[in-house]
Short mmCIF file of C-alpha atoms in Angstrom, two decimals:
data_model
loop_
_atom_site.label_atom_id
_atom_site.label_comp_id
_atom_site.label_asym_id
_atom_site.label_seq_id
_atom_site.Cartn_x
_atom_site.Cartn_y
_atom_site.Cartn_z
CA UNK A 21 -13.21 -19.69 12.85
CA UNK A 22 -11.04 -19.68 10.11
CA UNK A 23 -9.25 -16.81 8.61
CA UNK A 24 -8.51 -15.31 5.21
CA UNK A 25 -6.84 -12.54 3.26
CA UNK A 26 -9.14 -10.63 1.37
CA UNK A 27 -9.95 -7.22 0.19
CA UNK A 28 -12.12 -5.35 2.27
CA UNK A 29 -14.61 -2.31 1.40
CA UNK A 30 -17.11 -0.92 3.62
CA UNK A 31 -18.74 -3.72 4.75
CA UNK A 32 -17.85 -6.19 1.63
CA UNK A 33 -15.08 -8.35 1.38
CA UNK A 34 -13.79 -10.26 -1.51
CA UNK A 35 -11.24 -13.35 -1.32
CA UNK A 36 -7.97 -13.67 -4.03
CA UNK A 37 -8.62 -16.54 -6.51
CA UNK A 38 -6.43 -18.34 -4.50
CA UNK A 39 -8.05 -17.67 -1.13
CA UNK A 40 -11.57 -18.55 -2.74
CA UNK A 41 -10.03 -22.13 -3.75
CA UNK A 42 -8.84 -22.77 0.10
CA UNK A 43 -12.12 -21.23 1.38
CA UNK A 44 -14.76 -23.23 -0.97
CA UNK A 45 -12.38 -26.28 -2.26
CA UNK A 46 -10.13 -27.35 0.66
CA UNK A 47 -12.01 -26.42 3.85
CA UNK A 48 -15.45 -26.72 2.12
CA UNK A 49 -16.95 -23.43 3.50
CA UNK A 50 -20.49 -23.06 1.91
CA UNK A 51 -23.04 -19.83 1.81
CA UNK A 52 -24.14 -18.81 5.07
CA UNK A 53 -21.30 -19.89 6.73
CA UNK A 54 -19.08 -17.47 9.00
CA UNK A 55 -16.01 -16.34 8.35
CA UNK A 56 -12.57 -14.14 9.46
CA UNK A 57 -11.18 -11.85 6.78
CA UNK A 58 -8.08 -9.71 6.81
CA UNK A 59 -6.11 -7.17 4.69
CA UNK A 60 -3.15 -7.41 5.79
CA UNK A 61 -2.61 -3.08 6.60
CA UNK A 62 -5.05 -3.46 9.96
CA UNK A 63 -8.29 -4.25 9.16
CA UNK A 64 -9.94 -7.48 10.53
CA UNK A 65 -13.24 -8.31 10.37
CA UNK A 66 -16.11 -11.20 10.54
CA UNK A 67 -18.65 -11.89 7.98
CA UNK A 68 -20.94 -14.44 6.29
CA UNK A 69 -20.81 -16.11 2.89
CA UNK A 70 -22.55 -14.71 0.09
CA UNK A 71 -20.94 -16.37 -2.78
CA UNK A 72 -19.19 -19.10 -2.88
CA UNK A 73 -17.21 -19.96 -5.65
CA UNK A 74 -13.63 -21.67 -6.77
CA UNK A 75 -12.65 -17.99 -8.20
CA UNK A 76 -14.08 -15.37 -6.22
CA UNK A 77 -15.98 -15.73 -2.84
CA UNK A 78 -17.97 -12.50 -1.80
CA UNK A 79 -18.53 -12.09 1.83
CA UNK A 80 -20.64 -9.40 3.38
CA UNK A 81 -19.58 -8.16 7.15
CA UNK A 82 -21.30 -7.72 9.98
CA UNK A 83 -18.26 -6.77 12.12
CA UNK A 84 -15.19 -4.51 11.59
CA UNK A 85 -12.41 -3.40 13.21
CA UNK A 86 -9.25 -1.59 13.16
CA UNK A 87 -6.57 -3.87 15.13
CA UNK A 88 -3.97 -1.10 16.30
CA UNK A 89 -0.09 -2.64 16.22
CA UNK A 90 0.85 -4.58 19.92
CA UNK A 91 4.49 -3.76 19.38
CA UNK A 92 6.50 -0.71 20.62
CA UNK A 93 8.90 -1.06 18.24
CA UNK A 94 9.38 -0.99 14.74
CA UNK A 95 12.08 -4.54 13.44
CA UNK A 96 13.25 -4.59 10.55
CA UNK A 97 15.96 -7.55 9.30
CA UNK A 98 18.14 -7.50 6.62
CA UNK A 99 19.26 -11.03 5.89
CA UNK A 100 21.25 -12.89 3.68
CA UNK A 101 18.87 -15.68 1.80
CA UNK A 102 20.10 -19.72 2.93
CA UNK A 103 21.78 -22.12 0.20
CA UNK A 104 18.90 -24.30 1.38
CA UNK A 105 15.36 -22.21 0.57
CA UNK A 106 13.72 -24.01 2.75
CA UNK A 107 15.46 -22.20 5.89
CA UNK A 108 14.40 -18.85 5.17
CA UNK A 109 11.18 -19.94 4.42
CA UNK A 110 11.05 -21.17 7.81
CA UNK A 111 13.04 -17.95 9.21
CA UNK A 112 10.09 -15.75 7.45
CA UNK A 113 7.44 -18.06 9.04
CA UNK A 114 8.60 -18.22 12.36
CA UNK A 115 9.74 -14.45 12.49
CA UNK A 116 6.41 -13.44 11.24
CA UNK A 117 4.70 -15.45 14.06
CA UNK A 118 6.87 -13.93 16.82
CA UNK A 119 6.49 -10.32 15.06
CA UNK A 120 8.57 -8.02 12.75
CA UNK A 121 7.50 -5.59 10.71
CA UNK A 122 10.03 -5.29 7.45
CA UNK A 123 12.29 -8.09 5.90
CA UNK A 124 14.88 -7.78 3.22
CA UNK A 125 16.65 -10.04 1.51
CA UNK A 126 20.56 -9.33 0.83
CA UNK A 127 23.02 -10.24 -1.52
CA UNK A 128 26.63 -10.73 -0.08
CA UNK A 129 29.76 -11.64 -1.33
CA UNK A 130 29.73 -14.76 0.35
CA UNK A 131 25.96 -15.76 -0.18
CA UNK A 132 25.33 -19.05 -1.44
CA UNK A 133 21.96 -17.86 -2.51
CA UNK A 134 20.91 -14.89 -4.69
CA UNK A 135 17.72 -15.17 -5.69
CA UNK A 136 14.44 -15.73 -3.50
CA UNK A 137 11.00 -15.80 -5.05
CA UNK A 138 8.83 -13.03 -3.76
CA UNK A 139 5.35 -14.39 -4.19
CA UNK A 140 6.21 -17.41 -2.43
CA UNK A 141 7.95 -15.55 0.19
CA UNK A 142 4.07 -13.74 0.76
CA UNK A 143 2.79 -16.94 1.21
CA UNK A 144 4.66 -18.13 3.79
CA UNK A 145 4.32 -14.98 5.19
CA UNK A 146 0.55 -14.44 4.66
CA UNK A 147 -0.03 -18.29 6.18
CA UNK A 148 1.38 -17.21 9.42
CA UNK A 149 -0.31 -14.18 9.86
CA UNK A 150 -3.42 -16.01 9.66
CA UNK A 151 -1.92 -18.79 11.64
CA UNK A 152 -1.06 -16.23 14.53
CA UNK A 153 -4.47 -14.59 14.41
CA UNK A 154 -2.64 -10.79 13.57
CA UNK A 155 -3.85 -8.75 11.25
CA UNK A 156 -0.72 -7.17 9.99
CA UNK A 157 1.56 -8.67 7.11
CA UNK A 158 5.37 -7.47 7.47
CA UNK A 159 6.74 -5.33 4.40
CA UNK A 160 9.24 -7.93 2.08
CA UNK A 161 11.49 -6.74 0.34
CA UNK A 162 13.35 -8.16 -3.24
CA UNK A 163 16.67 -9.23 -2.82
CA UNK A 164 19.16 -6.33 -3.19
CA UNK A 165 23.20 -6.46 -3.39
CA UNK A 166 24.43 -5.29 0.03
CA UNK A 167 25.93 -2.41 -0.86
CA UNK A 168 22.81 -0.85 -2.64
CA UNK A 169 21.11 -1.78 0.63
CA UNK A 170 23.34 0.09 2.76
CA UNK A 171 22.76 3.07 0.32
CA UNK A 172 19.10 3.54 1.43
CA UNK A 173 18.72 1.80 4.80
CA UNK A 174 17.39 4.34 7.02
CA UNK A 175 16.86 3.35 11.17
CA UNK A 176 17.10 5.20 14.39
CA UNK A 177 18.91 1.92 15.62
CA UNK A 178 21.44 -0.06 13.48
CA UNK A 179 23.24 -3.33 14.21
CA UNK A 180 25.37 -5.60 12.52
CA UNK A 181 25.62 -9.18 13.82
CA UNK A 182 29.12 -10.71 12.72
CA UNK A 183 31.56 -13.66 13.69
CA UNK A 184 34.59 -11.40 13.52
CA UNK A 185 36.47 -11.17 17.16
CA UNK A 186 35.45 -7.84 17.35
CA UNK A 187 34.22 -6.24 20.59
CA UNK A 188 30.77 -6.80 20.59
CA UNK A 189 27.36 -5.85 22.82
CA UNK A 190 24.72 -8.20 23.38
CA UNK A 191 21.42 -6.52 21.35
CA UNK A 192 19.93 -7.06 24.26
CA UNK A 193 21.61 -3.35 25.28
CA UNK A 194 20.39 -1.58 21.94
CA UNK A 195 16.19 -2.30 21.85
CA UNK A 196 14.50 0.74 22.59
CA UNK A 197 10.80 1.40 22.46
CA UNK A 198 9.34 3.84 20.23
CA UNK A 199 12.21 3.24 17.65
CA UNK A 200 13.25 1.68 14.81
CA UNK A 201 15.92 -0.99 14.87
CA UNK A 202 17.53 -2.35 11.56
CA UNK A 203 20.12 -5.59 12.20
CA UNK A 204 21.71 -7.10 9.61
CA UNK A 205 21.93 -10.76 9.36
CA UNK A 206 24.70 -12.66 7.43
CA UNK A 207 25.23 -15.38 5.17
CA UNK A 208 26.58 -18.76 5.90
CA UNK A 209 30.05 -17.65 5.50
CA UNK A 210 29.77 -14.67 7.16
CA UNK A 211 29.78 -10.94 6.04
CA UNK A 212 33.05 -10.37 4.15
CA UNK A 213 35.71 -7.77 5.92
CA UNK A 214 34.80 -5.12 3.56
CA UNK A 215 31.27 -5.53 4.26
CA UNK A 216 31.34 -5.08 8.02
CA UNK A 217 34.02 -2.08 7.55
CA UNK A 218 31.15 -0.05 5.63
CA UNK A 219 28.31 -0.54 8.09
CA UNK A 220 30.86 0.41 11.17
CA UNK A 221 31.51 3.63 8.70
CA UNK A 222 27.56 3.86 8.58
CA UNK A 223 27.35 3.93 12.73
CA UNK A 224 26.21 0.50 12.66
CA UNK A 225 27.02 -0.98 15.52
CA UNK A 226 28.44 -4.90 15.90
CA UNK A 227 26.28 -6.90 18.50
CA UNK A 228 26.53 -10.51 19.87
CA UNK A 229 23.60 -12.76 19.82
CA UNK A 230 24.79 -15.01 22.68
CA UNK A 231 27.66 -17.11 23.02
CA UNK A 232 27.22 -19.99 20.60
CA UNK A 233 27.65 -19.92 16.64
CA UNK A 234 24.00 -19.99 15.23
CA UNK A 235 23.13 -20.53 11.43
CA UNK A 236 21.64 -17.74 9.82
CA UNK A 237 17.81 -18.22 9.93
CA UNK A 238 18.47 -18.50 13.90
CA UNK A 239 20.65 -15.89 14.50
CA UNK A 240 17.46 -13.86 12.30
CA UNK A 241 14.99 -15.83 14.89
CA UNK A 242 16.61 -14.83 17.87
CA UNK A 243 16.95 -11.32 16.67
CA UNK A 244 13.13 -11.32 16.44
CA UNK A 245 12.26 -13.49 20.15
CA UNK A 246 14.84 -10.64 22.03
CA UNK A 247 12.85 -8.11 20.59
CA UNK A 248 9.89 -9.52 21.71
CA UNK A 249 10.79 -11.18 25.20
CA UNK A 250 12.21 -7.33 26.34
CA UNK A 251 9.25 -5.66 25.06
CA UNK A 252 5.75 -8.31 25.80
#
């Protein structure tokens, strides 16, 4: 059965223009046919076809329910955007699929990259939701300049993964259920000295991901699979 993000209200559900195209145009789904819709905040529920058209399809439900969160954790990752888009696409997609709840996007002194379009950023991150049968789409955040970020980050848990030859704990030692976590992710060249001075003033503390050098979008990934792997 196949899935889509729409908005649901009591037991009617309407599909995005966009949703409607993919629903009517690309999989060919017709009146009368059966159908999965989300929200996105919880809700998931089944339903038939009642109008099917390019703009707008109207579904009426037959089934709802409220899908409580699996996790006993709350992940968020702060990470520094890829020269190459196409790796934090695939760092969003694959994270979203193994399960976090909140992604920003920050801007460092050594990123290569400073901007990252949000509405494409949902729709990688909307596609695997729906590709991962959850019901819950993470929070994304704009891209922000680190320091602003570090102004307002709030966690009961916050790391720092860095290449400096500091003493370091694996994260494995720092996930905790029924708390929040916030680790911070670099860019290709690293977080600049000044940078990781002012999260170790902020209680941050520096943790290893393992022994070998990973890129960014993996070190983000593997952030996300300890996480889940300590708590499934």
């Amino acid at each position: 059965m196949n899935t889509f993000f729409g908005i649901i209200q009591n037991n009617a559900a309407i599909l995005s223009e966009e949703e409607s195209l993919h629903c009517v145009k690309v999989l060919r789904h017709k009146v009368g046919d059966i159908i999965c819709v989300i929200d996105g905040n919880g809700t998931r529920a089944i339903g038939k076809i009642e109008a099917a058209h390019a703009k707008q399809c109207a579904v009426s439900l037959t089934n709802k329910e409220t899908v409580a969160k699996k996790r006993n954790y709350y992940l968020h990752v702060a990470i520094a955007p890829t020269k190459n888009i196409e790796r934090i696409e695939w760092f969003v997609e694959k994270a979203v699929e193994i399960g976090i709840d909140e992604i920003s996007f920050i801007r460092c002194k050594n990123s290569e990259r400073t901007v990252v379009k949000d509405d494409r950023t949902r729709k990688v991150a909307e596609s695997a939701v729906k590709q991962s049968q959850q019901a819950y789409i993470p929070k994304l955040n704009s891209v922000i300049d680190f320091k602003e970020f570090m102004k307002t980050a709030q966690s009961d848990v916050k790391l720092i993964a860095h290449c400096e030859d500091n003493v370091k704990e694996n994260i494995k030692k720092y996930i905790t259920t029924n708390k929040s976590h916030l680790i911070l992710i670099g860019p290709e060249g690293d977080f600049s000295k000044d940078e990781i001075e002012l999260a170790l003033s902020l209680n941050y503390q520096p943790v290893s991901l393992g022994d070998n050098r990973l890129r960014t979008e993996t070190a983000g990934l593997y952030a996300c699979a300890a996480f889940a792997a300590l708590n499934s």
